[in-house]
Short mmCIF file of C-alpha atoms and ligand atoms in Angstrom, two decimals:
data_model
loop_
_atom_site.label_atom_id
_atom_site.label_comp_id
_atom_site.label_asym_id
_atom_site.label_seq_id
_atom_site.Cartn_x
_atom_site.Cartn_y
_atom_site.Cartn_z
CA UNK M 38 -19.73 -7.02 -34.47
CA UNK M 39 -19.10 -3.44 -33.23
CA UNK M 40 -16.52 -1.96 -35.61
CA UNK M 41 -14.52 0.09 -33.47
CA UNK M 42 -11.51 -1.63 -32.31
CA UNK M 43 -12.11 1.06 -28.98
CA UNK M 44 -15.41 -0.86 -28.43
CA UNK M 45 -13.90 -4.43 -28.83
CA UNK M 46 -11.18 -3.45 -25.42
CA UNK M 47 -11.49 -6.72 -23.05
CA UNK M 48 -14.83 -6.03 -21.02
CA UNK M 49 -13.18 -5.58 -17.68
CA UNK M 50 -11.28 -2.97 -18.54
CA UNK M 51 -14.24 -0.97 -19.85
CA UNK M 52 -15.66 0.24 -16.81
CA UNK M 53 -12.08 1.22 -15.48
CA UNK M 54 -10.68 4.46 -14.63
CA UNK M 55 -7.05 5.07 -14.49
CA UNK M 56 -5.14 5.30 -11.18
CA UNK M 57 -5.20 8.73 -9.80
CA UNK M 58 -1.62 8.87 -8.13
CA UNK M 59 -0.54 11.76 -5.64
CA UNK M 60 0.19 14.97 -7.48
CA UNK M 61 3.69 15.27 -8.10
CA UNK M 62 5.55 18.43 -6.42
CA UNK M 63 7.00 20.05 -10.08
CA UNK M 64 3.54 20.45 -11.56
CA UNK M 65 2.17 21.79 -8.49
CA UNK M 66 4.60 23.71 -8.22
CA UNK M 67 4.62 25.29 -11.46
CA UNK M 68 0.74 25.31 -11.53
CA UNK M 69 0.47 27.18 -8.41
CA UNK M 70 3.57 29.48 -8.48
CA UNK M 71 4.46 28.25 -5.26
CA UNK M 72 8.11 27.38 -3.83
CA UNK M 73 8.06 25.22 -0.76
CA UNK M 74 5.37 22.66 -1.95
CA UNK M 75 4.88 19.88 0.87
CA UNK M 76 4.45 16.65 -0.49
CA UNK M 77 2.19 14.66 2.27
CA UNK M 78 -0.17 12.99 -0.62
CA UNK M 79 1.72 9.18 -1.20
CA UNK M 80 3.37 7.66 2.08
CA UNK M 81 6.55 7.99 0.85
CA UNK M 82 9.14 8.56 3.66
CA UNK M 83 10.26 11.49 4.51
CA UNK M 84 13.46 10.52 5.65
CA UNK M 85 13.96 9.40 2.15
CA UNK M 86 16.25 6.34 1.18
CA UNK M 87 18.70 4.42 3.50
CA UNK M 88 22.39 6.22 3.36
CA UNK M 89 23.58 2.31 2.53
CA UNK M 90 21.19 1.61 -0.27
CA UNK M 91 21.77 5.06 -2.00
CA UNK M 92 25.90 4.68 -1.88
CA UNK M 93 25.31 1.08 -3.79
CA UNK M 94 23.21 2.49 -6.61
CA UNK M 95 25.40 5.59 -6.81
CA UNK M 96 27.98 3.55 -7.68
CA UNK M 97 26.65 0.94 -9.69
CA UNK M 98 28.21 0.64 -13.44
CA UNK M 99 26.82 -2.70 -15.12
CA UNK M 100 23.74 -0.74 -16.19
CA UNK M 101 24.23 -1.73 -19.55
CA UNK M 102 23.25 -5.20 -18.44
CA UNK M 103 19.87 -7.25 -17.74
CA UNK M 104 18.99 -7.42 -14.41
CA UNK M 105 19.33 -11.00 -12.59
CA UNK M 106 16.22 -11.90 -13.26
CA UNK M 107 15.93 -14.10 -11.23
CA UNK M 108 16.87 -11.25 -8.20
CA UNK M 109 19.01 -14.57 -6.71
CA UNK M 110 21.25 -12.18 -3.90
CA UNK M 111 17.88 -10.39 -2.95
CA UNK M 112 16.05 -13.12 -2.49
CA UNK M 113 18.88 -14.62 -0.43
CA UNK M 114 19.08 -11.65 1.93
CA UNK M 115 15.14 -11.72 2.76
CA UNK M 116 15.25 -15.84 3.17
CA UNK M 117 18.06 -15.39 5.50
CA UNK M 118 16.73 -12.36 8.09
CA UNK M 119 12.57 -13.84 7.57
CA UNK M 120 13.89 -17.30 7.73
CA UNK M 121 11.78 -18.53 4.24
CA UNK M 122 13.11 -20.43 1.40
CA UNK M 123 13.83 -18.79 -1.76
CA UNK M 124 11.44 -20.56 -3.42
CA UNK M 125 8.59 -19.03 -1.51
CA UNK M 126 9.56 -15.47 -2.88
CA UNK M 127 8.26 -13.63 -5.70
CA UNK M 128 9.92 -10.01 -6.31
CA UNK M 129 7.57 -7.03 -7.99
CA UNK M 130 7.88 -3.86 -9.33
CA UNK M 131 6.37 -3.20 -6.23
CA UNK M 132 4.35 -4.60 -4.19
CA UNK M 133 1.54 -3.53 -6.46
CA UNK M 134 2.86 -5.88 -9.53
CA UNK M 135 2.02 -8.88 -6.81
CA UNK M 136 -1.43 -7.67 -6.50
CA UNK M 137 -1.90 -7.86 -10.52
CA UNK M 138 0.50 -11.81 -10.38
CA UNK M 139 -2.32 -13.09 -8.26
CA UNK M 140 -5.25 -11.83 -10.33
CA UNK M 141 -3.79 -12.86 -13.37
CA UNK M 142 -3.06 -16.61 -12.37
CA UNK M 143 -6.37 -17.36 -10.44
CA UNK M 144 -9.16 -14.87 -12.26
CA UNK M 145 -10.56 -14.70 -15.41
CA UNK M 146 -14.43 -13.92 -16.78
CA UNK M 147 -16.88 -15.67 -14.85
CA UNK M 148 -15.06 -15.57 -11.46
CA UNK M 149 -14.88 -13.04 -8.39
CA UNK M 150 -12.54 -11.91 -6.02
CA UNK M 151 -13.50 -9.91 -2.82
CA UNK M 152 -12.13 -6.96 -1.60
CA UNK M 153 -12.91 -4.23 1.30
CA UNK M 154 -14.79 -1.00 0.96
CA UNK M 155 -12.18 1.77 1.39
CA UNK M 156 -9.73 -1.05 0.79
CA UNK M 157 -6.69 0.22 -1.08
CA UNK M 158 -7.38 0.81 -4.87
CA UNK M 159 -5.70 -1.34 -6.68
CA UNK M 160 -7.27 -4.37 -6.00
CA UNK M 161 -10.46 -3.71 -8.54
CA UNK M 162 -8.41 -2.18 -10.50
CA UNK M 163 -6.39 -5.59 -10.74
CA UNK M 164 -9.44 -7.53 -10.65
CA UNK M 165 -11.74 -5.99 -13.11
CA UNK M 166 -9.13 -6.23 -15.51
CA UNK M 167 -8.95 -10.12 -15.91
CA UNK M 168 -12.63 -9.98 -16.93
CA UNK M 169 -13.69 -11.07 -13.23
CA UNK M 170 -16.26 -9.38 -10.83
CA UNK M 171 -14.89 -7.34 -8.28
CA UNK M 172 -16.95 -7.35 -4.66
CA UNK M 173 -16.93 -4.98 -2.38
CA UNK M 174 -17.48 -5.92 1.20
CA UNK M 175 -18.97 -2.95 3.72
CA UNK M 176 -16.12 -1.72 5.68
CA UNK M 177 -17.00 -1.82 9.70
CA UNK M 178 -15.69 1.22 11.40
CA UNK M 179 -13.47 1.96 8.69
CA UNK M 180 -12.09 -1.53 8.56
CA UNK M 181 -12.12 -4.83 7.34
CA UNK M 182 -15.34 -6.61 8.08
CA UNK M 183 -14.27 -10.08 8.28
CA UNK M 184 -17.50 -12.19 8.72
CA UNK M 185 -19.13 -10.28 6.15
CA UNK M 186 -16.16 -11.17 4.07
CA UNK M 187 -16.77 -14.63 4.65
CA UNK M 188 -20.03 -14.83 3.95
CA UNK M 189 -19.68 -12.99 0.55
CA UNK M 190 -17.68 -16.00 -0.71
CA UNK M 191 -19.34 -18.01 -3.41
CA UNK M 192 -18.39 -21.04 -5.81
CA UNK M 193 -16.97 -18.42 -7.93
CA UNK M 194 -14.88 -16.81 -5.59
CA UNK M 195 -11.37 -17.28 -5.97
CA UNK M 196 -9.17 -14.44 -4.32
CA UNK M 197 -9.74 -12.30 -0.99
CA UNK M 198 -7.84 -9.15 -0.54
CA UNK M 199 -7.15 -7.65 2.76
CA UNK M 200 -4.76 -4.77 3.59
CA UNK M 201 -3.36 -4.23 7.51
CA UNK M 202 -2.84 -1.78 8.01
CA UNK M 203 -5.14 -0.98 5.18
CA UNK M 204 -4.63 2.49 3.13
CA UNK M 205 -5.79 5.07 3.30
CA UNK M 206 -8.05 4.34 6.54
CA UNK M 207 -4.77 2.99 8.60
CA UNK M 208 -6.77 0.16 10.38
CA UNK M 209 -5.34 -3.05 11.25
CA UNK M 210 -6.49 -6.52 11.47
CA UNK M 211 -5.25 -9.20 14.18
CA UNK M 212 -3.02 -12.01 13.36
CA UNK M 213 -5.23 -14.49 15.25
CA UNK M 214 -8.43 -12.75 13.02
CA UNK M 215 -6.60 -13.71 10.16
CA UNK M 216 -5.58 -17.18 11.55
CA UNK M 217 -9.51 -17.42 12.24
CA UNK M 218 -10.74 -16.08 8.38
CA UNK M 219 -8.36 -18.53 6.91
CA UNK M 220 -10.15 -21.83 9.23
CA UNK M 221 -13.36 -20.55 7.92
CA UNK M 222 -13.13 -20.09 4.25
CA UNK M 223 -12.46 -22.88 1.76
CA UNK M 224 -8.63 -23.91 1.32
CA UNK M 225 -8.86 -23.38 -2.47
CA UNK M 226 -9.51 -19.64 -2.22
CA UNK M 227 -6.26 -17.42 -2.51
CA UNK M 228 -5.93 -14.93 0.32
CA UNK M 229 -3.60 -11.78 -0.41
CA UNK M 230 -2.80 -10.50 2.82
CA UNK M 231 -1.13 -6.85 1.85
CA UNK M 232 1.28 -5.63 4.71
CA UNK M 233 3.13 -2.68 2.59
CA UNK M 234 3.36 -1.11 6.39
CA UNK M 235 4.61 -3.79 7.87
CA UNK M 236 7.59 -2.06 9.65
CA UNK M 237 5.41 0.78 11.05
CA UNK M 238 3.49 -1.80 13.45
CA UNK M 239 4.73 -1.94 17.07
CA UNK M 240 2.60 -4.66 18.34
CA UNK M 241 3.42 -8.51 17.50
CA UNK M 242 -0.80 -9.25 17.03
CA UNK M 243 -0.54 -6.95 14.34
CA UNK M 244 2.32 -8.58 12.26
CA UNK M 245 1.14 -11.44 10.11
CA UNK M 246 3.92 -13.92 10.33
CA UNK M 247 5.48 -15.82 6.90
CA UNK M 248 5.17 -18.93 9.34
CA UNK M 249 1.66 -18.87 8.67
CA UNK M 250 2.09 -19.54 4.77
CA UNK M 251 3.47 -22.86 5.94
CA UNK M 252 0.40 -24.11 7.62
CA UNK M 253 -1.89 -21.85 5.03
CA UNK M 254 -1.23 -22.82 1.47
CA UNK M 255 -3.74 -20.68 -0.33
CA UNK M 256 -2.10 -17.88 2.05
CA UNK M 257 0.07 -14.91 0.34
CA UNK M 258 1.73 -11.80 2.00
CA UNK M 259 3.22 -9.12 0.21
CA UNK M 260 5.22 -6.62 1.58
CA UNK M 261 6.57 -2.97 -0.12
CA UNK M 262 10.02 -1.40 -0.69
CA UNK M 263 8.04 2.04 -0.91
CA UNK M 264 6.92 2.96 2.83
CA UNK M 265 9.29 2.58 5.57
CA UNK M 266 12.48 1.32 3.20
CA UNK M 267 12.25 4.67 0.91
CA UNK M 268 12.63 2.97 -2.02
CA UNK M 269 9.05 4.39 -3.84
CA UNK M 270 10.93 5.73 -6.97
CA UNK M 271 12.96 2.08 -7.65
CA UNK M 272 9.60 -0.24 -7.36
CA UNK M 273 10.26 -2.91 -5.43
CA UNK M 274 8.09 -5.53 -3.50
CA UNK M 275 7.66 -8.66 -2.99
CA UNK M 276 5.13 -11.85 -2.07
CA UNK M 277 6.04 -14.99 0.11
CA UNK M 278 3.27 -17.83 -0.62
CA UNK M 279 4.01 -21.83 -0.81
CA UNK M 280 6.50 -22.40 -3.01
CA UNK M 281 3.91 -24.32 -5.85
CA UNK M 282 2.05 -20.60 -5.27
CA UNK M 283 5.25 -18.93 -6.16
CA UNK M 284 5.80 -21.07 -8.89
CA UNK M 285 2.88 -19.90 -10.57
CA UNK M 286 3.11 -16.29 -9.68
CA UNK M 287 6.62 -16.54 -11.46
CA UNK M 288 4.93 -17.28 -14.81
CA UNK M 289 3.46 -14.47 -15.23
CA UNK M 290 5.90 -12.19 -13.87
CA UNK M 291 8.14 -10.48 -16.99
CA UNK M 292 11.37 -12.35 -15.81
CA UNK M 293 13.06 -8.58 -15.73
CA UNK M 294 9.92 -7.24 -13.61
CA UNK M 295 12.21 -5.56 -10.65
CA UNK M 296 15.44 -3.77 -11.90
CA UNK M 297 19.13 -3.69 -11.33
CA UNK M 298 19.23 -0.31 -8.67
CA UNK M 299 16.09 -1.61 -7.31
CA UNK M 300 17.36 -5.24 -6.39
CA UNK M 301 20.80 -3.92 -4.72
CA UNK M 302 19.09 -0.90 -2.66
CA UNK M 303 16.66 -3.24 -1.53
CA UNK M 304 19.31 -6.05 0.06
CA UNK M 305 21.00 -2.76 1.58
CA UNK M 306 17.83 -1.39 2.88
CA UNK M 307 16.56 -4.34 4.46
CA UNK M 308 19.65 -4.71 6.37
CA UNK M 309 19.71 -1.20 7.60
CA UNK M 310 18.11 -1.57 10.89
CA UNK M 311 18.85 2.00 11.94
CA UNK M 312 17.25 3.71 9.26
CA UNK M 313 14.31 1.77 9.43
CA UNK M 314 14.71 2.33 12.92
CA UNK M 315 15.19 6.18 12.78
CA UNK M 316 11.98 5.92 10.03
CA UNK M 317 9.64 4.48 12.75
CA UNK M 318 10.75 7.04 15.20
CA UNK M 319 10.02 10.04 13.02
CA UNK M 320 6.40 8.43 12.13
CA UNK M 321 5.67 8.09 15.92
CA UNK M 322 6.71 11.45 16.97
CA UNK M 323 4.79 13.01 13.76
CA UNK M 324 1.92 11.27 14.25
CA UNK M 325 1.52 11.86 18.07
CA UNK M 326 1.91 15.45 17.47
CA UNK M 327 -0.92 15.13 14.50
CA UNK M 328 -3.18 13.33 16.37
CA UNK M 329 -2.52 16.23 19.35
CA UNK M 330 -3.83 18.48 16.54
CA UNK M 331 -6.91 17.20 15.75
CA UNK M 332 -7.78 16.84 18.99
CA UNK M 333 -7.25 20.48 19.82
CA UNK M 334 -9.13 21.10 16.69
CA UNK M 335 -11.78 19.05 17.03
CA UNK M 336 -11.44 17.20 14.05
CA UNK M 337 -12.52 13.29 13.84
CA UNK M 338 -9.83 10.86 12.56
CA UNK M 339 -9.23 7.07 12.17
CA UNK M 340 -6.75 5.62 14.31
CA UNK M 341 -3.76 4.86 11.95
CA UNK M 342 -1.26 2.15 12.02
CA UNK M 343 0.62 3.00 9.13
CA UNK M 344 2.53 6.33 8.15
CA UNK M 345 -0.50 8.33 7.42
CA UNK M 346 -3.64 9.54 9.05
CA UNK M 347 -6.95 9.98 7.31
CA UNK M 348 -9.08 12.86 8.70
CA UNK M 349 -12.72 14.03 8.26
CA UNK M 350 -12.38 17.98 6.91
CA UNK M 351 -15.74 18.08 7.79
CA UNK M 352 -16.31 19.35 4.02
CA UNK M 353 -16.10 17.99 0.53
CA UNK M 354 -12.76 16.64 0.13
CA UNK M 355 -12.15 18.08 -3.25
CA UNK M 356 -12.55 21.50 -1.88
CA UNK M 357 -10.68 20.90 1.29
CA UNK M 358 -7.89 19.53 -0.56
CA UNK M 359 -7.86 22.53 -2.74
CA UNK M 360 -7.39 24.71 0.36
CA UNK M 361 -4.60 23.03 1.41
CA UNK M 362 -2.43 22.75 -1.62
CA UNK M 363 -2.99 26.51 -1.71
CA UNK M 364 -0.89 26.81 1.40
CA UNK M 365 1.42 24.63 -0.54
CA UNK M 366 0.49 21.24 1.17
CA UNK M 367 -0.66 18.22 -1.04
CA UNK M 368 -2.87 15.94 0.74
CA UNK M 369 -4.62 13.31 -0.43
CA UNK M 370 -8.84 13.43 -1.25
CA UNK M 371 -10.40 10.48 -0.59
CA UNK M 372 -13.33 11.41 -2.41
CA UNK M 373 -12.56 7.56 -4.79
CA UNK M 374 -12.43 5.61 -1.82
CA UNK M 375 -15.94 6.49 -0.67
CA UNK M 376 -14.91 8.67 1.91
CA UNK M 377 -16.19 12.16 0.65
CA UNK M 378 -15.04 14.80 3.46
CA UNK M 379 -12.05 12.80 4.18
CA UNK M 380 -8.41 13.67 3.61
CA UNK M 381 -5.16 11.60 3.62
CA UNK M 382 -2.30 13.18 5.31
CA UNK M 383 1.21 11.56 5.05
CA UNK M 384 3.19 11.88 8.42
CA UNK M 385 6.52 14.01 7.64
CA UNK M 386 9.56 15.73 9.18
CA UNK M 387 8.74 17.59 12.44
CA UNK M 388 8.38 20.86 10.14
CA UNK M 389 6.68 19.50 7.79
CA UNK M 390 4.09 18.69 10.48
CA UNK M 391 4.19 21.94 11.90
CA UNK M 392 3.31 23.30 8.25
CA UNK M 393 0.36 21.44 7.84
CA UNK M 394 -0.78 22.00 11.95
CA UNK M 395 -0.51 25.45 10.99
CA UNK M 396 -2.21 25.30 7.41
CA UNK M 397 -5.04 23.12 9.49
CA UNK M 398 -5.71 26.02 11.76
CA UNK M 399 -6.14 28.30 9.13
CA UNK M 400 -8.40 26.04 7.43
CA UNK M 401 -10.36 25.63 10.71
CA UNK M 402 -10.74 29.61 10.92
CA UNK M 403 -11.72 29.99 7.31
CA UNK M 404 -15.07 28.12 7.62
C1 PLP V 1432 1.52 1.74 -1.12
C2 PLP V 1432 0.67 0.60 -0.88
C3 PLP V 1432 1.48 -0.46 -1.80
C4 PLP V 1432 2.66 -0.23 -2.24
O1 PLP V 1432 2.58 -0.07 -3.29
P1 PLP V 1432 4.19 -0.51 -4.07
O2 PLP V 1432 3.62 -0.91 -5.57
O3 PLP V 1432 5.48 -1.22 -3.21
O4 PLP V 1432 4.94 0.92 -3.90
C5 PLP V 1432 0.66 -1.66 -1.43
N1 PLP V 1432 -0.33 -1.91 -0.79
C6 PLP V 1432 -0.74 -0.58 0.27
C7 PLP V 1432 -1.95 -1.07 0.47
C8 PLP V 1432 -0.09 0.66 0.23
O5 PLP V 1432 -1.11 1.25 0.46
#
C-alpha cells in the first residue's frame, strides 16, 4: 500500500483536471489594465436576468430559513407549463448537478458511459469521477454520430450523454433521430439529453419533447436557467424523467441543492415570456450579424443553434484567444475540446457584436 494519502485518491479522479471556466471580467480587467472588458466566453444572456425575477429576489426576506428542499412551488409551475407530473422533475444546482446525479446513480468502476467528441466537457468529468470509463465517440461533421454511439454500446454501458444543441459546437440532433436511437439501443441504458439551449431552438423538429419521457423510461431530459433565462449566477436547472428514475436521482441530491433565490427567480423566469422572446430576438440578430462578418472575412464557422458560435481562427487558439483578450474581448479557446484552432464566441448585445467584429477585422489584418 502506498503511504501517501494523495496517491490513494479514487482512481477515476487521478486523471482529471479541474474544469476551466471562462475568464472572469474583474480578473481580466486587473490583469490587463483594460477598462471596458467584453465577456463573450460563457454563453450567458447578455440582456441579463428577467426584471420580474430580479424583483422577487431583491425583495426576498426570509434568507435565514433553509430553502424548500422539495422545490414545491417551482416544480408546480414547471409541471403546469410543461404538462408533466411534479414527481417527474428533479431540480439541480445548475443542470451540471443533474449530470452528476445521473452518473452517481448508474455508474461505478467497471461500467462505462458514452459521450461525443467535442461534447460538453462536464460529461467525461462526471463519468470518470465515479470510477467508470468515459468512451468518446468520434464526431461527424462536428456533431454527434448517433450510429457510431450505438455501435460503441456494450454490456458495460449504462449511460449515454447527448447534448442538443451541443456546446461548444452548436450542432443539433433531430427529435426523430433521438427516437430512432432510443429504439435501437437496449432500454436498460440511461440516455441523458441535455437541452441547456432549448429556448433558442426555433424549429420544432429540434425540440425534444417531454412526452418522449413517457414513452421511453430510460430517457432523461435536462433544461437550464443559466442561458436564455439569464440566471447563471443563481445555479438552477431541472431534469424530467420517469417517476422511478426521478426517485433515484433525488436520493443522491443534497436536500438544499437549489437555493431560495434561485427557486423564486426560476418561477418568475419560466413565466416571463416577454423576456425570453426579447433574449431570443437579440440572439438571432447577433447571430446573423456575426455570421455575415465571418463570411465577409473568410472565417469558417460551425452553424450553431445555441447562443454562441465557434469559428476556425486559422491559428493556434491559445494565441488567437490572447489576441482578442488584448483587445478587451474574452472568448473561449477550444483546445481542450480537441478543436485546436477554434474559438467560441457567445452572442452578445448589438454593440458587443460590433466590438467583436472590429477586433476580428484587426485580427485578420494582423496575420
Ligand atoms: C451551459 C451548459 C449547461 C448548463 O450548465 P448549468 O449548470 O445549468 O449552468 C449544460 N449543458 C450544456 C451543454 C451547456 O452548455
